[in-house]
């Protein structure tokens, strides 16, 4: 097994490393089912493939043991995971510890409502078969680790426009 | 409206995905994938040119396979080709493939630059967004090199569509975070600020994020954003729940934008303009008022969105910390949440209140909720909520409620989750020390800690209690009695035995008058625990026994008997054996006189004085955010040596190496070599050897041994310890152990006045450092030398800066393999952005012969490195000195000289420290006067200093005056350690 740096959040493999820790941004978004299968992984920092896999497993382990009486927030390494469960799917956003928990919790819900509208009663299979479209939805709503657009109307209008293009 | 149906567009893809899902086993899946890969490969290699649709389909299949976790080693060219398609769906798949796979193949980036350029210039908003998203998703330095000047143009161009502006703003943000040096500031910056006024709320949402990031580095360039943000926020907050239509979320107008605006305002102090400030206060009041209104919807989304804004507003109120009225209102609001049925809200309220507790305006208001918080600690189901409750109790603790809080924490500890025990232990220990009014309470508390959660009581904690007992005459008898009683328990924790061993060894005489705790009873009690203890504890107890022989001559026979028994003198453990042998010899050969000198006189074994680890604060830092000691002055127990002072211990009290070492003093053997006495020559030689040679014996193991030896970060307290080190350095078996102890050395003090030297050395690795500093910039060369003949693998040095953004450190990764005997070099470019106190950390991990080595060091980058010497005349100096006369501008230390008071050495140190030495300024020629400017990017801090030696008393007085309080204090602390 390759060694995994504990500092992987701070350092990228690119030759020039900026060590300043930029705060306040989404580090990654994960959608996983209860069995731990990843339905979407969107990374806003550079990780190598092994690190990604390890993060995915850790998040799954941390989130699935919690029940409805627990908070929707979990401390995770030097960050925190804001998550919400919809049926068998966990939607997780990893952010910095001083980020606004409730804002990201509702950002998840906003995103889910858009998916629901776009896929017309979204289910896990929609995310599997249309994985390449899910990325487009994410990019409309989140970019560079920040919230890009929050209006469901605007996002759906744009998605339908793209849908109509050849 | 059914927006999309399953897999529309690419039937072959849907079939493939179904096939994979139907595979019954991993093998079947791999087989199916290999078949598909072969198929795609043949299509790509075939003579027939593929149409765009097929290419898209196959690239998409490859992407799917990659996302399943398989390596993809072809298809990149086809993906790049898709970028030049003029069909959106094909382009999209091409971009997606590249953004997802780019980590594994950075060669790709060069190939796609052209396609991205074309799309950016296409004036087709859809294509422009695709290109911008790709740049943002990849976000590498290569991307910044290619597009950092183009993206700002797109962002502020008059004819750019709103959706493109949104993407451009965030794309630029990503490039700026990746490579701030490549993003040219310029005319566009002022126009970016005005995006806060944009009609399109989505554009504002994106722009606020960009501005928040930019203004952190360039606060002055962007300060006009404050008034714009306030007026934008005010419009949102005062709008009705339907005004903003698309941007209203469950009856809450623009919650995310509001949160972002409130965060932006936290980058700045309160607005100076009264009108702006008034408007902002009005906004904050409105937000607090709305929290009291009945909800417009029962849905949790409504209350979450509303409370997201509320919590951010409270953060801003705490950040300003200047409006008592708002702070108290915030506290009351959070108080309501403490009992809310939503766990999320209880959690967040506890967390937010923690910061409120540190404000003088709201501290009292927070304290009124103590019962609720204690209840939360006892009853919450979610451990993270209990943890926040513990944090809050810690934060709200002061003299008035310390006893209650400490006792609640202690009782919680009995049932606390294992995950947070150590942290609670640390909190209790800190609070008990900080707020102790009587020492018996403190001693009781710590002994209780050991009793309840002995496993979680770190060395720092129990070293500390011993140290305090040693420093306080009035508690010593009580401590001996209490620890004696605690040891009566049939099962007591090993840490209790250690504390008991120390305290009885030092102060057992204070309770020896009582026949129930006579010397022999004490000894028997301790010795009854001996066989159940670890080697370290047994070693400690042996030292206690030799102290007993000195304290109570009547125990000598019994103890010698014990030392002489085979289980001691022939113990398999070399350390125990050696102690037993030497103590036995010592007790039989040495006259009472020597022993008394060995132990000190009058039963006072331990010289009062601090001897504790820097590890404490480190531990506290890891422990929790809540652990920074709550406001107020330092410890009551040992003024100036409380927790705050701990970080400097070991360094500040380093004895002068030229004076007789403590080991020699303790044994009195250096002055009277035992060669002439009746001592058996073997033992004598060993001792003499050790003392004459204790520096060179370790020199191969650690750099500059006396530094390390005397400032060992975590050294056990007790008089026997230096003696032990001295004794054992001579034996080969102990070298290993000591080498281990000696790394990592604390490098801080040694490099304050010099730039080059050996930063670290152990048996494997040597790290040399060379550095140069000019103005606010510095360059540091680190040389990693492999001292072994075996290759180091996965060699990864990582530099981190622990707090904030005061330093910008850039470096390149080094080769992961370091051959035996080879040296590799790493260059750090350091920019000082503002004044700082913490040193950057260097963490080195590598594999040596299969085991992972992990070393963390502080880099010798201290604030004085950015000193620029300034010459000035006497009258100028005194004029400036008077200008800096406010009490907080001055820092002063009076301290004992730790080195010979040689004026040439002192001058060299002051020059090395970085300031100019000014001759003929001070009327007293013995004094030193210096001046300089600390250069940082954001500001310059003028510094004046004066050092007054008093040769008679062997003391110095050091005074620093600068325009910034933390700078004065920090520099004074740094420099004081040097003399």
Coordinates of C-alpha atoms in Angstrom, one line a residue, chain A residues 8-162:
Chain A
X8 CA -2.8 15.7 1.5
X9 CA -5.2 18.5 1.9
X10 CA -2.5 21.0 1.9
X11 CA -0.2 19.7 -0.7
X12 CA -0.7 18.9 -4.3
X13 CA 1.6 16.8 -6.5
X14 CA 2.2 19.6 -8.9
X15 CA 5.8 20.8 -8.9
X16 CA 5.0 24.2 -7.4
X17 CA 3.2 24.0 -4.1
X18 CA 1.4 26.8 -2.6
X19 CA 1.4 26.1 1.1
X20 CA -0.9 28.8 2.1
X21 CA -3.9 27.3 3.5
X22 CA -6.8 28.9 1.7
X23 CA -9.8 28.7 3.9
X24 CA -13.5 28.4 3.3
X25 CA -14.2 26.4 0.3
X26 CA -15.7 23.0 -0.5
X27 CA -12.9 20.4 -0.6
X28 CA -15.1 17.7 -2.3
X29 CA -18.6 16.6 -2.9
X30 CA -19.5 12.9 -2.6
X31 CA -22.7 10.9 -3.3
X32 CA -22.5 7.4 -1.9
X33 CA -25.0 4.7 -1.3
X34 CA -25.3 2.8 1.9
X35 CA -23.1 0.0 0.6
X36 CA -20.3 2.6 0.0
X37 CA -20.6 2.7 -3.8
X38 CA -19.7 6.1 -5.1
X39 CA -22.3 7.7 -7.3
X40 CA -20.5 11.0 -7.7
X41 CA -17.2 12.3 -6.6
X42 CA -16.3 15.9 -7.3
X43 CA -13.0 17.1 -6.1
X44 CA -12.1 20.7 -5.6
X45 CA -8.5 20.1 -4.6
X46 CA -5.9 17.9 -6.1
X47 CA -5.6 14.5 -4.6
X48 CA -3.9 11.5 -6.2
X49 CA -6.0 8.5 -6.9
X50 CA -5.0 6.5 -3.8
X51 CA -5.9 9.5 -1.6
X52 CA -9.2 9.9 -3.2
X53 CA -10.0 6.2 -2.6
X54 CA -9.0 6.5 1.0
X55 CA -11.1 9.6 1.6
X56 CA -14.1 8.0 0.0
X57 CA -13.8 5.0 2.4
X58 CA -13.3 7.2 5.4
X59 CA -16.3 9.3 4.7
X60 CA -18.4 6.3 4.2
X61 CA -17.3 4.9 7.5
X62 CA -17.8 8.1 9.4
X63 CA -21.2 8.9 7.9
X64 CA -23.1 5.6 7.8
X65 CA -22.8 4.9 11.5
X66 CA -24.8 8.0 12.4
X67 CA -28.5 8.0 12.9
X68 CA -31.3 10.6 12.7
X69 CA -30.7 11.8 16.2
X70 CA -27.2 12.8 15.3
X71 CA -26.3 16.2 13.8
X72 CA -25.7 16.5 10.1
X73 CA -22.1 17.5 10.7
X74 CA -19.1 15.4 11.4
X75 CA -15.5 16.5 12.1
X76 CA -13.3 14.9 9.5
X77 CA -9.5 15.2 9.7
X78 CA -9.0 19.0 9.8
X79 CA -12.3 19.6 8.1
X80 CA -15.9 18.8 8.5
X81 CA -18.4 16.8 6.5
X82 CA -21.9 18.3 6.1
X83 CA -24.2 15.5 4.9
X84 CA -27.8 14.5 4.4
X85 CA -29.3 11.2 3.7
X86 CA -31.9 10.8 1.0
X87 CA -33.3 7.2 1.0
X88 CA -30.3 5.0 0.4
X89 CA -28.0 7.9 -0.7
X90 CA -25.7 10.0 1.3
X91 CA -24.9 13.5 0.0
X92 CA -21.7 14.7 1.6
X93 CA -19.9 18.0 1.3
X94 CA -16.5 18.5 2.9
X95 CA -15.8 22.0 4.0
X96 CA -13.5 23.9 6.3
X97 CA -14.3 23.9 10.0
X98 CA -15.3 27.5 10.2
X99 CA -17.7 27.3 7.2
X100 CA -21.4 27.8 7.7
X101 CA -22.9 24.4 8.4
X102 CA -26.5 25.2 7.7
X103 CA -25.8 27.0 4.5
X104 CA -24.1 23.9 3.1
X105 CA -26.7 21.6 4.5
X106 CA -29.3 23.5 2.5
X107 CA -27.1 23.7 -0.5
X108 CA -27.2 20.0 -0.5
X109 CA -31.0 20.0 -0.4
X110 CA -31.1 22.7 -3.1
X111 CA -29.0 20.5 -5.3
X112 CA -31.1 17.4 -4.6
X113 CA -34.3 19.3 -5.5
X114 CA -32.7 20.3 -8.8
X115 CA -31.7 16.7 -9.5
X116 CA -35.2 15.6 -8.6
X117 CA -36.7 18.1 -11.0
X118 CA -34.2 17.4 -13.8
X119 CA -34.5 13.6 -13.6
X120 CA -38.2 13.8 -12.7
X121 CA -38.2 12.0 -9.4
X122 CA -34.6 11.2 -9.3
X123 CA -33.4 7.8 -8.1
X124 CA -30.0 6.2 -7.7
X125 CA -30.2 4.6 -11.1
X126 CA -30.6 8.0 -12.8
X127 CA -27.2 9.0 -11.3
X128 CA -25.6 5.8 -12.5
X129 CA -26.8 5.9 -16.1
X130 CA -26.5 9.7 -16.5
X131 CA -23.4 10.1 -14.6
X132 CA -22.0 12.5 -17.2
X133 CA -25.0 14.8 -16.9
X134 CA -24.8 14.9 -13.1
X135 CA -21.4 16.5 -13.5
X136 CA -23.0 19.2 -15.6
X137 CA -25.6 19.8 -12.9
X138 CA -22.9 20.1 -10.3
X139 CA -20.9 22.6 -12.4
X140 CA -23.9 24.8 -12.8
X141 CA -24.4 25.0 -9.0
X142 CA -20.9 24.7 -7.6
X143 CA -17.7 25.8 -9.1
X144 CA -14.1 26.1 -7.8
X145 CA -15.3 24.9 -4.4
X146 CA -17.8 27.8 -4.2
X147 CA -21.6 28.0 -4.6
X148 CA -22.1 29.4 -8.1
X149 CA -25.9 29.5 -8.6
X150 CA -28.6 29.0 -6.1
X151 CA -31.8 29.7 -8.1
X152 CA -33.4 26.4 -9.0
X153 CA -35.3 28.1 -11.8
X154 CA -32.2 29.5 -13.3
X155 CA -30.3 26.2 -13.1
X156 CA -33.1 24.2 -14.6
X157 CA -33.6 26.6 -17.4
X158 CA -30.0 26.4 -18.3
X159 CA -30.0 22.6 -18.0
X160 CA -33.0 22.3 -20.3
X161 CA -31.3 24.7 -22.8
X162 CA -28.2 22.5 -22.8

